[in-house]
Amino acid sequence: VQSSTPLPVELLYFTAAPDGREVLCSWATATEQDNDYFTVERSSDGELFEDIGEVDGAGTSHSTLHYAFTDHAPLRGLSYYRLRQTDLDGSDVLSAIVPVWMGDGPGDVPLVLWPNPAHEVLNIVGTTAGESLSVWDGSGRLMLEAGTAQQGLTVVDVSRLPEGVYLLRAGTSGHEQVARFVRADQ
């Protein structure tokens, strides 16, 4: 059964990125229907989120609208942000989760993988755009040429790997990072 009810908000994007000593969260909507407000949420582990700010929605709009929120006291190290959109009737929808690294300077971002154990996809942060990604098993066999890293978040499909412990290698000649992850079925 298909519903003819339009989605309350058509979210074009949600991003979060360091901006000096703060984290700037920004997003845009293509359309809004009975949109009450947005809540920016932050987590230190990607699972338990806390509300850190609220931004009013436009109610109903048929044009692109841009929003922003600044986290003036971000967590050090790796944290995760997401957006919760709440309608006038109280129902809500969550965005995808966006990782942010707040380090002490450029070049100090560690290679971070999640979820771990991974089932279908492995999310990767801490790489530089263009670095090659490969997955190796415990005996040193190349199991997957995973392509090249993107700026920010890279997602790799690991669903075809057998269950086990693997090493993800990211880098270029002369500079390589390695991180361990587990591939498990649901």
PDB file of C-alpha atoms in Angstrom:
ATOM      1  CA  VAL A   1       0.000   0.000   0.000  1.00  0.00           C
ATOM      2  CA  GLN A   2       1.488   3.327  -1.022  1.00  0.00           C
ATOM      3  CA  SER A   3       0.592   6.516   0.742  1.00  0.00           C
ATOM      4  CA  SER A   4       0.051   9.755  -1.122  1.00  0.00           C
ATOM      5  CA  THR A   5       1.058  11.721   1.975  1.00  0.00           C
ATOM      6  CA  PRO A   6       4.231  13.686   1.196  1.00  0.00           C
ATOM      7  CA  LEU A   7       7.241  13.339   3.452  1.00  0.00           C
ATOM      8  CA  PRO A   8       7.240  16.096   6.091  1.00  0.00           C
ATOM      9  CA  VAL A   9      10.754  17.261   5.201  1.00  0.00           C
ATOM     10  CA  GLU A  10      12.946  16.492   2.209  1.00  0.00           C
ATOM     11  CA  LEU A  11      16.456  16.810   3.653  1.00  0.00           C
ATOM     12  CA  LEU A  12      19.051  17.592   0.974  1.00  0.00           C
ATOM     13  CA  TYR A  13      22.091  17.131   3.233  1.00  0.00           C
ATOM     14  CA  PHE A  14      23.362  17.265   6.804  1.00  0.00           C
ATOM     15  CA  THR A  15      27.048  17.951   7.491  1.00  0.00           C
ATOM     16  CA  ALA A  16      29.157  18.582  10.562  1.00  0.00           C
ATOM     17  CA  ALA A  17      32.784  19.736  10.381  1.00  0.00           C
ATOM     18  CA  PRO A  18      35.400  21.493  12.508  1.00  0.00           C
ATOM     19  CA  ASP A  19      35.420  25.266  12.173  1.00  0.00           C
ATOM     20  CA  GLY A  20      38.360  26.465  14.236  1.00  0.00           C
ATOM     21  CA  ARG A  21      37.664  25.358  17.832  1.00  0.00           C
ATOM     22  CA  GLU A  22      33.955  24.810  17.119  1.00  0.00           C
ATOM     23  CA  VAL A  23      31.918  22.379  15.024  1.00  0.00           C
ATOM     24  CA  LEU A  24      29.613  23.826  12.381  1.00  0.00           C
ATOM     25  CA  CYS A  25      26.537  21.729  11.584  1.00  0.00           C
ATOM     26  CA  SER A  26      24.687  22.699   8.431  1.00  0.00           C
ATOM     27  CA  TRP A  27      21.785  21.291   6.475  1.00  0.00           C
ATOM     28  CA  ALA A  28      19.270  22.176   3.794  1.00  0.00           C
ATOM     29  CA  THR A  29      15.730  21.144   2.993  1.00  0.00           C
ATOM     30  CA  ALA A  30      14.109  21.060  -0.450  1.00  0.00           C
ATOM     31  CA  THR A  31      10.583  21.148   0.969  1.00  0.00           C
ATOM     32  CA  GLU A  32       8.952  21.181   4.399  1.00  0.00           C
ATOM     33  CA  GLN A  33       5.432  20.172   5.444  1.00  0.00           C
ATOM     34  CA  ASP A  34       4.334  20.948   9.037  1.00  0.00           C
ATOM     35  CA  ASN A  35       7.974  21.064  10.201  1.00  0.00           C
ATOM     36  CA  ASP A  36       8.170  22.276  13.816  1.00  0.00           C
ATOM     37  CA  TYR A  37      11.921  22.197  14.635  1.00  0.00           C
ATOM     38  CA  PHE A  38      15.290  20.479  14.256  1.00  0.00           C
ATOM     39  CA  THR A  39      17.386  19.135  17.138  1.00  0.00           C
ATOM     40  CA  VAL A  40      21.145  18.735  16.725  1.00  0.00           C
ATOM     41  CA  GLU A  41      22.397  15.711  18.675  1.00  0.00           C
ATOM     42  CA  ARG A  42      25.953  14.715  19.605  1.00  0.00           C
ATOM     43  CA  SER A  43      27.516  11.467  20.842  1.00  0.00           C
ATOM     44  CA  SER A  44      30.943  10.341  22.000  1.00  0.00           C
ATOM     45  CA  ASP A  45      30.336   6.704  20.965  1.00  0.00           C
ATOM     46  CA  GLY A  46      27.883   6.866  18.037  1.00  0.00           C
ATOM     47  CA  GLU A  47      25.149   5.170  20.060  1.00  0.00           C
ATOM     48  CA  LEU A  48      24.058   7.369  22.989  1.00  0.00           C
ATOM     49  CA  PHE A  49      23.177  10.856  21.747  1.00  0.00           C
ATOM     50  CA  GLU A  50      22.461  14.053  23.682  1.00  0.00           C
ATOM     51  CA  ASP A  51      20.581  17.133  22.477  1.00  0.00           C
ATOM     52  CA  ILE A  52      22.936  20.092  22.098  1.00  0.00           C
ATOM     53  CA  GLY A  53      20.734  22.584  20.282  1.00  0.00           C
ATOM     54  CA  GLU A  54      17.448  23.331  18.603  1.00  0.00           C
ATOM     55  CA  VAL A  55      16.637  25.303  15.446  1.00  0.00           C
ATOM     56  CA  ASP A  56      13.087  26.281  14.436  1.00  0.00           C
ATOM     57  CA  GLY A  57      11.737  24.820  11.215  1.00  0.00           C
ATOM     58  CA  ALA A  58       9.819  26.788   8.597  1.00  0.00           C
ATOM     59  CA  GLY A  59       6.485  24.990   9.056  1.00  0.00           C
ATOM     60  CA  THR A  60       5.625  24.563   5.391  1.00  0.00           C
ATOM     61  CA  SER A  61       7.895  25.619   2.529  1.00  0.00           C
ATOM     62  CA  HIS A  62       8.277  24.657  -1.108  1.00  0.00           C
ATOM     63  CA  SER A  63      11.701  26.242  -1.645  1.00  0.00           C
ATOM     64  CA  THR A  64      15.218  25.281  -0.579  1.00  0.00           C
ATOM     65  CA  LEU A  65      16.045  26.464   2.938  1.00  0.00           C
ATOM     66  CA  HIS A  66      19.506  26.426   4.556  1.00  0.00           C
ATOM     67  CA  TYR A  67      20.111  25.977   8.291  1.00  0.00           C
ATOM     68  CA  ALA A  68      23.158  26.046  10.574  1.00  0.00           C
ATOM     69  CA  PHE A  69      24.032  25.389  14.187  1.00  0.00           C
ATOM     70  CA  THR A  70      27.421  25.847  15.890  1.00  0.00           C
ATOM     71  CA  ASP A  71      28.618  23.561  18.680  1.00  0.00           C
ATOM     72  CA  HIS A  72      30.678  26.014  20.729  1.00  0.00           C
ATOM     73  CA  ALA A  73      31.987  23.318  23.115  1.00  0.00           C
ATOM     74  CA  PRO A  74      32.698  20.224  20.987  1.00  0.00           C
ATOM     75  CA  LEU A  75      34.172  17.054  22.410  1.00  0.00           C
ATOM     76  CA  ARG A  76      37.892  16.403  21.844  1.00  0.00           C
ATOM     77  CA  GLY A  77      38.750  13.472  19.634  1.00  0.00           C
ATOM     78  CA  LEU A  78      36.080  11.626  17.672  1.00  0.00           C
ATOM     79  CA  SER A  79      32.420  12.490  18.147  1.00  0.00           C
ATOM     80  CA  TYR A  80      29.264  11.911  16.142  1.00  0.00           C
ATOM     81  CA  TYR A  81      26.481  14.295  15.122  1.00  0.00           C
ATOM     82  CA  ARG A  82      22.996  13.731  13.780  1.00  0.00           C
ATOM     83  CA  LEU A  83      19.867  15.765  13.122  1.00  0.00           C
ATOM     84  CA  ARG A  84      16.404  15.016  14.506  1.00  0.00           C
ATOM     85  CA  GLN A  85      13.533  16.672  12.628  1.00  0.00           C
ATOM     86  CA  THR A  86      10.251  16.995  14.569  1.00  0.00           C
ATOM     87  CA  ASP A  87       6.836  17.701  13.023  1.00  0.00           C
ATOM     88  CA  LEU A  88       4.012  19.768  14.513  1.00  0.00           C
ATOM     89  CA  ASP A  89       2.308  16.480  15.517  1.00  0.00           C
ATOM     90  CA  GLY A  90       5.390  15.370  17.490  1.00  0.00           C
ATOM     91  CA  SER A  91       6.607  12.655  15.105  1.00  0.00           C
ATOM     92  CA  ASP A  92      10.301  12.774  14.268  1.00  0.00           C
ATOM     93  CA  VAL A  93      12.892  11.486  11.799  1.00  0.00           C
ATOM     94  CA  LEU A  94      16.672  11.078  12.219  1.00  0.00           C
ATOM     95  CA  SER A  95      19.373  11.937   9.696  1.00  0.00           C
ATOM     96  CA  ALA A  96      22.418   9.816   9.001  1.00  0.00           C
ATOM     97  CA  ILE A  97      25.227  10.028  11.578  1.00  0.00           C
ATOM     98  CA  VAL A  98      28.234  12.225  10.724  1.00  0.00           C
ATOM     99  CA  PRO A  99      31.626  11.701  12.443  1.00  0.00           C
ATOM    100  CA  VAL A 100      33.799  14.670  13.417  1.00  0.00           C
ATOM    101  CA  TRP A 101      37.400  14.628  14.666  1.00  0.00           C
ATOM    102  CA  MET A 102      38.505  17.533  16.861  1.00  0.00           C
ATOM    103  CA  GLY A 103      42.256  17.180  17.252  1.00  0.00           C
ATOM    104  CA  ASP A 104      45.063  19.478  18.265  1.00  0.00           C
ATOM    105  CA  GLY A 105      46.222  20.216  14.751  1.00  0.00           C
ATOM    106  CA  PRO A 106      46.193  19.106  11.112  1.00  0.00           C
ATOM    107  CA  GLY A 107      47.374  15.600  10.367  1.00  0.00           C
ATOM    108  CA  ASP A 108      46.515  14.088  13.757  1.00  0.00           C
ATOM    109  CA  VAL A 109      43.336  12.271  12.694  1.00  0.00           C
ATOM    110  CA  PRO A 110      43.460   8.556  13.572  1.00  0.00           C
ATOM    111  CA  LEU A 111      41.982   5.877  11.356  1.00  0.00           C
ATOM    112  CA  VAL A 112      38.567   5.061  12.860  1.00  0.00           C
ATOM    113  CA  LEU A 113      36.243   2.263  11.718  1.00  0.00           C
ATOM    114  CA  TRP A 114      32.638   1.571  12.699  1.00  0.00           C
ATOM    115  CA  PRO A 115      30.497  -0.363  13.270  1.00  0.00           C
ATOM    116  CA  ASN A 116      32.862  -2.937  14.668  1.00  0.00           C
ATOM    117  CA  PRO A 117      31.928  -5.726  14.236  1.00  0.00           C
ATOM    118  CA  ALA A 118      30.756  -4.811  10.736  1.00  0.00           C
ATOM    119  CA  HIS A 119      27.941  -6.686   9.017  1.00  0.00           C
ATOM    120  CA  GLU A 120      27.389  -5.140   5.582  1.00  0.00           C
ATOM    121  CA  VAL A 121      29.317  -1.872   5.423  1.00  0.00           C
ATOM    122  CA  LEU A 122      32.333  -0.402   7.181  1.00  0.00           C
ATOM    123  CA  ASN A 123      32.457   3.374   7.768  1.00  0.00           C
ATOM    124  CA  ILE A 124      35.940   4.897   7.718  1.00  0.00           C
ATOM    125  CA  VAL A 125      37.207   8.310   8.851  1.00  0.00           C
ATOM    126  CA  GLY A 126      40.779   9.519   9.240  1.00  0.00           C
ATOM    127  CA  THR A 127      41.885   9.022   5.660  1.00  0.00           C
ATOM    128  CA  THR A 128      42.934  11.540   3.048  1.00  0.00           C
ATOM    129  CA  ALA A 129      41.057  11.704  -0.243  1.00  0.00           C
ATOM    130  CA  GLY A 130      42.736   9.490  -2.821  1.00  0.00           C
ATOM    131  CA  GLU A 131      44.454   7.092  -0.404  1.00  0.00           C
ATOM    132  CA  SER A 132      44.131   3.464  -1.465  1.00  0.00           C
ATOM    133  CA  LEU A 133      42.095   1.172   0.800  1.00  0.00           C
ATOM    134  CA  SER A 134      42.618  -2.573   1.081  1.00  0.00           C
ATOM    135  CA  VAL A 135      41.443  -5.324   3.418  1.00  0.00           C
ATOM    136  CA  TRP A 136      43.778  -8.136   4.533  1.00  0.00           C
ATOM    137  CA  ASP A 137      43.104 -11.270   6.556  1.00  0.00           C
ATOM    138  CA  GLY A 138      45.157 -12.453   9.548  1.00  0.00           C
ATOM    139  CA  SER A 139      47.531 -14.496   7.398  1.00  0.00           C
ATOM    140  CA  GLY A 140      48.459 -11.525   5.227  1.00  0.00           C
ATOM    141  CA  ARG A 141      46.282 -12.344   2.220  1.00  0.00           C
ATOM    142  CA  LEU A 142      44.698  -9.483   0.301  1.00  0.00           C
ATOM    143  CA  MET A 143      40.943 -10.046   0.585  1.00  0.00           C
ATOM    144  CA  LEU A 144      39.495  -6.853  -0.903  1.00  0.00           C
ATOM    145  CA  GLU A 145      40.745  -3.898  -2.920  1.00  0.00           C
ATOM    146  CA  ALA A 146      38.371  -1.341  -1.435  1.00  0.00           C
ATOM    147  CA  GLY A 147      39.092   1.552  -3.809  1.00  0.00           C
ATOM    148  CA  THR A 148      40.204   5.006  -2.758  1.00  0.00           C
ATOM    149  CA  ALA A 149      39.242   7.079   0.242  1.00  0.00           C
ATOM    150  CA  GLN A 150      36.919  10.056  -0.004  1.00  0.00           C
ATOM    151  CA  GLN A 151      37.316  13.304   1.923  1.00  0.00           C
ATOM    152  CA  GLY A 152      35.582  12.894   5.294  1.00  0.00           C
ATOM    153  CA  LEU A 153      33.604   9.656   5.417  1.00  0.00           C
ATOM    154  CA  THR A 154      34.280   6.613   3.208  1.00  0.00           C
ATOM    155  CA  VAL A 155      31.913   3.619   3.170  1.00  0.00           C
ATOM    156  CA  VAL A 156      33.169   0.174   2.102  1.00  0.00           C
ATOM    157  CA  ASP A 157      30.946  -2.836   1.363  1.00  0.00           C
ATOM    158  CA  VAL A 158      32.284  -5.785   3.401  1.00  0.00           C
ATOM    159  CA  SER A 159      29.201  -8.009   3.075  1.00  0.00           C
ATOM    160  CA  ARG A 160      30.995 -10.548   0.840  1.00  0.00           C
ATOM    161  CA  LEU A 161      33.876 -11.144   3.256  1.00  0.00           C
ATOM    162  CA  PRO A 162      33.679 -14.310   5.367  1.00  0.00           C
ATOM    163  CA  GLU A 163      33.294 -13.836   9.110  1.00  0.00           C
ATOM    164  CA  GLY A 164      36.632 -13.111  10.758  1.00  0.00           C
ATOM    165  CA  VAL A 165      39.194 -10.546  11.867  1.00  0.00           C
ATOM    166  CA  TYR A 166      40.661  -8.233   9.214  1.00  0.00           C
ATOM    167  CA  LEU A 167      43.062  -5.339   8.810  1.00  0.00           C
ATOM    168  CA  LEU A 168      42.100  -2.283   6.809  1.00  0.00           C
ATOM    169  CA  ARG A 169      45.112  -0.562   5.277  1.00  0.00           C
ATOM    170  CA  ALA A 170      44.771   3.027   4.125  1.00  0.00           C
ATOM    171  CA  GLY A 171      47.512   5.092   2.614  1.00  0.00           C
ATOM    172  CA  THR A 172      49.971   5.882  -0.092  1.00  0.00           C
ATOM    173  CA  SER A 173      53.536   4.712  -0.495  1.00  0.00           C
ATOM    174  CA  GLY A 174      55.555   5.974   2.446  1.00  0.00           C
ATOM    175  CA  HIS A 175      52.529   6.651   4.676  1.00  0.00           C
ATOM    176  CA  GLU A 176      50.106   3.932   5.726  1.00  0.00           C
ATOM    177  CA  GLN A 177      47.624   3.523   8.572  1.00  0.00           C
ATOM    178  CA  VAL A 178      46.232   0.164   9.672  1.00  0.00           C
ATOM    179  CA  ALA A 179      43.159  -0.597  11.777  1.00  0.00           C
ATOM    180  CA  ARG A 180      41.632  -3.908  12.834  1.00  0.00           C
ATOM    181  CA  PHE A 181      37.959  -4.773  12.441  1.00  0.00           C
ATOM    182  CA  VAL A 182      35.726  -7.820  12.749  1.00  0.00           C
ATOM    183  CA  ARG A 183      33.346  -8.969  10.011  1.00  0.00           C
ATOM    184  CA  ALA A 184      30.358 -10.835  11.499  1.00  0.00           C
ATOM    185  CA  ASP A 185      26.933 -11.888  10.281  1.00  0.00           C
ATOM    186  CA  GLN A 186      23.886 -10.342  11.939  1.00  0.00           C
TER     187      GLN A 186
END
